[in-house]
mmCIF file of C-alpha atoms in Angstrom:
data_model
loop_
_atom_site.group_PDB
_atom_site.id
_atom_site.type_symbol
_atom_site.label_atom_id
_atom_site.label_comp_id
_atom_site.label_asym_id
_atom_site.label_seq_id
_atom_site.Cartn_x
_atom_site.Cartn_y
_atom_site.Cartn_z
ATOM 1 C CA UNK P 34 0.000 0.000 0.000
ATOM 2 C CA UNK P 35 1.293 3.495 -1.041
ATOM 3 C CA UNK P 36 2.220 5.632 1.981
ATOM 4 C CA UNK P 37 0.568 8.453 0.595
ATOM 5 C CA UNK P 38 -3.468 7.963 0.053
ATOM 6 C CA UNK P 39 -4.882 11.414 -0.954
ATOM 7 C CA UNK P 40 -3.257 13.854 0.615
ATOM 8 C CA UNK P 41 -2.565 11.864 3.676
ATOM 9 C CA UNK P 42 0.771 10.952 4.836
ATOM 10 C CA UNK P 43 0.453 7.686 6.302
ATOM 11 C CA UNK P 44 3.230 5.719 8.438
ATOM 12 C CA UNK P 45 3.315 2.531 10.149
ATOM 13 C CA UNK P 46 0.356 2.929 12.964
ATOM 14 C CA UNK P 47 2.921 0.892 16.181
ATOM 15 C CA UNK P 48 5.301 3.961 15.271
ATOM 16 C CA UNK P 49 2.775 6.565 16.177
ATOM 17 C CA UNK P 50 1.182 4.973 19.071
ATOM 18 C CA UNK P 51 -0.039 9.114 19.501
ATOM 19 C CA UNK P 52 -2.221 8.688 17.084
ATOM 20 C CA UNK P 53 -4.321 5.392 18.264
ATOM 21 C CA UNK P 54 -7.127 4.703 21.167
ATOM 22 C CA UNK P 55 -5.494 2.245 23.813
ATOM 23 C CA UNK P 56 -7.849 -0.641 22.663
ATOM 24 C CA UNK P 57 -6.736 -0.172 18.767
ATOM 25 C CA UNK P 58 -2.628 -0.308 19.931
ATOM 26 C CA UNK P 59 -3.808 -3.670 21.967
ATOM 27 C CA UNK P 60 -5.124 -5.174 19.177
ATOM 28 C CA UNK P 61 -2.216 -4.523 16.986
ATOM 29 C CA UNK P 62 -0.105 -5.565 19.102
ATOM 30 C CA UNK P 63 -1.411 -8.860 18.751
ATOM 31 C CA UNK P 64 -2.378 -8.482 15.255
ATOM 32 C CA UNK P 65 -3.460 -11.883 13.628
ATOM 33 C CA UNK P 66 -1.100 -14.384 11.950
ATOM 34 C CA UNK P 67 -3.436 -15.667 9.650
ATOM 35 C CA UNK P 68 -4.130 -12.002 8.612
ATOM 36 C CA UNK P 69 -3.477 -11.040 4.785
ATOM 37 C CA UNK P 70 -0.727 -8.037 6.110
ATOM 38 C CA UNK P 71 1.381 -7.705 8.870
ATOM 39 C CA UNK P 72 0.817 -5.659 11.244
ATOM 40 C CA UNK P 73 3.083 -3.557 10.133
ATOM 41 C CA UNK P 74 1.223 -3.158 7.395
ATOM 42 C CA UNK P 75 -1.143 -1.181 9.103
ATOM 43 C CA UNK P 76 -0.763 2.483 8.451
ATOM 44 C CA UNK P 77 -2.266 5.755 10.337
ATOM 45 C CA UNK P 78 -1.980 9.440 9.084
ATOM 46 C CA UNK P 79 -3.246 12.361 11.644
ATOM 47 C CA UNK P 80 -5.947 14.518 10.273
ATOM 48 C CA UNK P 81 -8.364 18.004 11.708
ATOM 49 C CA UNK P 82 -10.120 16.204 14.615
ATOM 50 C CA UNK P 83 -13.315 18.521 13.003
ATOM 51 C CA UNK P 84 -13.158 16.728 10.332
ATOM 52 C CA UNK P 85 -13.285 13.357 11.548
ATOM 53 C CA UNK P 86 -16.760 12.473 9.989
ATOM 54 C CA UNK P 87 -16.352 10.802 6.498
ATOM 55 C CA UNK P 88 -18.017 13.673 4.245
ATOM 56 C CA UNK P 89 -15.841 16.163 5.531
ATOM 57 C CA UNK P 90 -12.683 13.973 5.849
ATOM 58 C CA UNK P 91 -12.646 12.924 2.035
ATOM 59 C CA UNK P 92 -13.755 16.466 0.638
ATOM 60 C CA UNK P 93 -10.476 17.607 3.180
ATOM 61 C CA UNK P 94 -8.116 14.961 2.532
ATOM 62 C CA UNK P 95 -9.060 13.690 -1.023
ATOM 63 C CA UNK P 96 -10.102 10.456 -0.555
ATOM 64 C CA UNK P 97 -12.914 9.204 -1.715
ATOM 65 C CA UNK P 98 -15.914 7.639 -0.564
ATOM 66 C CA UNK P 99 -15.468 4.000 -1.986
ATOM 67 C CA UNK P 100 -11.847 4.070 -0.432
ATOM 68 C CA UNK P 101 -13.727 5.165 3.035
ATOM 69 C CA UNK P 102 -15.445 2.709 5.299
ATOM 70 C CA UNK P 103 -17.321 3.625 8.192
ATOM 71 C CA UNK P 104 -17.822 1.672 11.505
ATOM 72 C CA UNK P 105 -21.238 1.509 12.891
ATOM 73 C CA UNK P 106 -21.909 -0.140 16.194
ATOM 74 C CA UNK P 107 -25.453 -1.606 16.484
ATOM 75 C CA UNK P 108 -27.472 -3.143 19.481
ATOM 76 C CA UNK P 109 -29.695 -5.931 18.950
ATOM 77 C CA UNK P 110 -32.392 -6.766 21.789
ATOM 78 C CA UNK P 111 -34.791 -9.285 22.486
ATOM 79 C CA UNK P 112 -36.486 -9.472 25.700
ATOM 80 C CA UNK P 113 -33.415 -7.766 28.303
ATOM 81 C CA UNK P 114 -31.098 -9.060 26.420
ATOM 82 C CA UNK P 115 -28.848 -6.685 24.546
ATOM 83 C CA UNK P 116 -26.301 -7.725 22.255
ATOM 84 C CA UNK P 117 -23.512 -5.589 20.104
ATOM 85 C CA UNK P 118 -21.913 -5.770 17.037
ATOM 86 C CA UNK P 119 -20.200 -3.931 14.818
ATOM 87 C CA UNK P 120 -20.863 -3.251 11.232
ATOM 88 C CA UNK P 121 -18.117 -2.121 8.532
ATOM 89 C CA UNK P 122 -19.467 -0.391 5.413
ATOM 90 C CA UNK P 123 -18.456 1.551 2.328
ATOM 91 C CA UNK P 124 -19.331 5.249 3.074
ATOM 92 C CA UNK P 125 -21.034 4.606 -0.386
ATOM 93 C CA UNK P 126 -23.464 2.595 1.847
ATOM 94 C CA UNK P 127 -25.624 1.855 4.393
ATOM 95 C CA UNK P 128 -25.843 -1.254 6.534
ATOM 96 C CA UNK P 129 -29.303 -2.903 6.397
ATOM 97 C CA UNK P 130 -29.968 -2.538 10.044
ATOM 98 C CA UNK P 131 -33.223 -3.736 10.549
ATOM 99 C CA UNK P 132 -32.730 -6.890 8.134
ATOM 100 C CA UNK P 133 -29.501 -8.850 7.897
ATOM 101 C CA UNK P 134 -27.809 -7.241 10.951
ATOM 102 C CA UNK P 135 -30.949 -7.801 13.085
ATOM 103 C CA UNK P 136 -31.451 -11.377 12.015
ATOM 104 C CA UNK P 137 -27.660 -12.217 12.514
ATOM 105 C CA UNK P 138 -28.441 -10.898 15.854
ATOM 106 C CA UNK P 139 -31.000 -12.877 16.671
ATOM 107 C CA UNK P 140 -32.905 -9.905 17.704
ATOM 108 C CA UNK P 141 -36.560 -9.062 17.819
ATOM 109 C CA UNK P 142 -35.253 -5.111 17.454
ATOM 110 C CA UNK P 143 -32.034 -3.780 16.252
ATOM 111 C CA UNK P 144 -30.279 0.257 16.206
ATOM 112 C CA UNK P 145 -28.058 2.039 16.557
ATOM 113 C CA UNK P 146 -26.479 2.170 19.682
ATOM 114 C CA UNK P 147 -26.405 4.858 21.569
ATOM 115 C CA UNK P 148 -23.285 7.018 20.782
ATOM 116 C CA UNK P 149 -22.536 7.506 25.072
ATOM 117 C CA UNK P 150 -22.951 3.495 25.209
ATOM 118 C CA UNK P 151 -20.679 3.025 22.068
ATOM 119 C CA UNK P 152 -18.127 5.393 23.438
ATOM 120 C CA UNK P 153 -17.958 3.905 26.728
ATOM 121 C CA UNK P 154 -18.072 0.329 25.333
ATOM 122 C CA UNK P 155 -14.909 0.190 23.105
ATOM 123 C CA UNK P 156 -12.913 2.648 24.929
ATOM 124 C CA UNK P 157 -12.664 5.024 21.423
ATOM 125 C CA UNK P 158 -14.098 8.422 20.633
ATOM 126 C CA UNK P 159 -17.053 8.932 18.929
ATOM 127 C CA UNK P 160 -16.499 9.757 15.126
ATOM 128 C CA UNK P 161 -13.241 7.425 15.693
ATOM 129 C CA UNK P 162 -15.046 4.053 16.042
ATOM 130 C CA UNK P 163 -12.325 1.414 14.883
ATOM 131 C CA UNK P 164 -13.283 -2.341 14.242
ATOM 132 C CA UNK P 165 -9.429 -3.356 15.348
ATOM 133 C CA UNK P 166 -9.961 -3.366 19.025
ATOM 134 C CA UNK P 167 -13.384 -3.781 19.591
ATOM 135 C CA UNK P 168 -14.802 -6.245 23.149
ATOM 136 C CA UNK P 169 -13.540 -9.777 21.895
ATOM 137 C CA UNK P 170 -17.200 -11.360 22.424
ATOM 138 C CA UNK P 171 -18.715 -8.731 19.858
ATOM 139 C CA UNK P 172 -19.279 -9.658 16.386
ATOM 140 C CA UNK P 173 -17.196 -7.960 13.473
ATOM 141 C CA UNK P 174 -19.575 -8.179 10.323
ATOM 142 C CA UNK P 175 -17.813 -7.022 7.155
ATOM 143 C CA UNK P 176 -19.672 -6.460 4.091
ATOM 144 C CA UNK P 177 -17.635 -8.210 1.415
ATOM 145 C CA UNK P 178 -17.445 -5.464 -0.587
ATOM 146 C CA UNK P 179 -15.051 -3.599 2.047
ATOM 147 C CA UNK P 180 -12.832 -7.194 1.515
ATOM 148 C CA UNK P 181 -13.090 -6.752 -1.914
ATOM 149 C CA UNK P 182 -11.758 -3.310 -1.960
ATOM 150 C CA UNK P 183 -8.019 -2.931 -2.326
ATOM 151 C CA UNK P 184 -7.239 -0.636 0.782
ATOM 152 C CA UNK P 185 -9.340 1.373 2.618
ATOM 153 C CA UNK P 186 -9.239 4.713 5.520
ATOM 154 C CA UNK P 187 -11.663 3.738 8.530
ATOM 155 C CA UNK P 188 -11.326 5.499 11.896
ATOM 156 C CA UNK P 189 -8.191 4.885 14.395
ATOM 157 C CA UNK P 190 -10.417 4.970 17.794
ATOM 158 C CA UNK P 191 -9.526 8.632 17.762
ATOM 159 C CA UNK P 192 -11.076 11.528 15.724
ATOM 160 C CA UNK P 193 -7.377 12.876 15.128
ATOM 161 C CA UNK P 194 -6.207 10.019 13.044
ATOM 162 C CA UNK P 195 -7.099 7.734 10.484
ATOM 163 C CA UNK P 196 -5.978 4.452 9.571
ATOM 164 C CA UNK P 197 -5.215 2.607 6.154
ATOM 165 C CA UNK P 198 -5.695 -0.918 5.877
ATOM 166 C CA UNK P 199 -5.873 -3.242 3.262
ATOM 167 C CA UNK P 200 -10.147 -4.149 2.832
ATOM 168 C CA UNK P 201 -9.275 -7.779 3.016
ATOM 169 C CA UNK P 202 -7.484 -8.148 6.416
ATOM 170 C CA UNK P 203 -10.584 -6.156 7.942
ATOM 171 C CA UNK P 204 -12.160 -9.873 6.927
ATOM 172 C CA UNK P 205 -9.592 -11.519 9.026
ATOM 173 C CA UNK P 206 -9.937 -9.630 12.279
ATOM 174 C CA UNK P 207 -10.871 -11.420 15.704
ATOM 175 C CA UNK P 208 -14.780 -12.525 15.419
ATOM 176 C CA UNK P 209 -14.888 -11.062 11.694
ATOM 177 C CA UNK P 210 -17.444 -12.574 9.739
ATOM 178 C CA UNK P 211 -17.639 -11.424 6.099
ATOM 179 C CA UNK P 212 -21.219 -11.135 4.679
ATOM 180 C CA UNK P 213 -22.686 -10.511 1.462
ATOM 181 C CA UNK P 214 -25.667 -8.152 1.224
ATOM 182 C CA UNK P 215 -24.722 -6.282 4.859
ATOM 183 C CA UNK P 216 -25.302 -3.105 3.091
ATOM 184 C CA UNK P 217 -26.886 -1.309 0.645
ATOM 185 C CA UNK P 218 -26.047 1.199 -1.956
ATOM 186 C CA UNK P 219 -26.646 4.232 -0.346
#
């Protein structure tokens, strides 16, 4: 992967420990054998911590959307039961919620979650949501278009960073499952 994407100037992301949420230097610290790259591999750039949502990121920093994938934690309930999972989508998309993300789930109602919940969950800041260091017992569902895209910029746990990762090792993460249909065009 180039170490310039746009006009960000990316390094290797365990040289700039600065620029990563405690949970997202864990994880690479133990990053995956059986992952497509090293963790070395793994490359962060800092950005404007205002413009850490995607629209204004890739209008700032010239990436585009379909090189940008966004991190959406969602709670699924039935009865008190409340169970979390993440979601990774092209910003071109949106993940389908309310079908295949509910029913993977197993739940009877499925949003959102709550951005003070999310926060406090993973340990990252809102805007920042990573999927490399999210709770071990959470799911990590991947649309496969994300794995089918060369390299993509998703969020480093912080708003003041970004990271750029090749879309296929997303699909190799702990408790990553890779599914077809997750999202929709958006």
């Amino acid at each position: 992967m180039s170490s310039v994407i746009g006009s960000l100037k990316l390094e290797p992301a365990l040289s700039r420990l600065d620029l990563l949420a405690m949970p997202v230097t864990a994880a690479l610290e133990v990053w995956p054998a059986e992952a497509p790259i090293d963790g070395d591999q793994v490359l962060v750039a800092p950005i404007d911590p205002d413009l850490a949502d995607t629209a204004a990121f890739c209008e700032a920093y010239g990436v585009t959307l379909a090189e940008s994938a966004n991190c959406v934690i969602v709670a699924g309930r039935r009865g008190e039961v409340t169970r979390y999972a993440a979601c990774v989508i092209l910003a071109t998309t949106r993940a389908d919620v309310n079908g295949v993300v509910r029913r993977h789930l197993d739940a009877r109602k499925a949003s959102f979650a709550p951005m003070d919940d999310a926060v406090r969950l993973t340990g990252m800041e809102y805007g920042g949501i990573t999927p490399i260091g999210l709770p071990t017992s959470w799911p990590v569902l991947v649309d496969a278009r994300v794995v089918a895209t060369p390299h993509v910029i998703i969020g480093s746990g912080v708003r003041h960073s970004k990271i750029a990762i090749a879309g296929p090792a997303l699909g190799a993460l702990p408790g990553a499952e890779v599914i077809e249909g997750l999202a929709r065009e958006a």
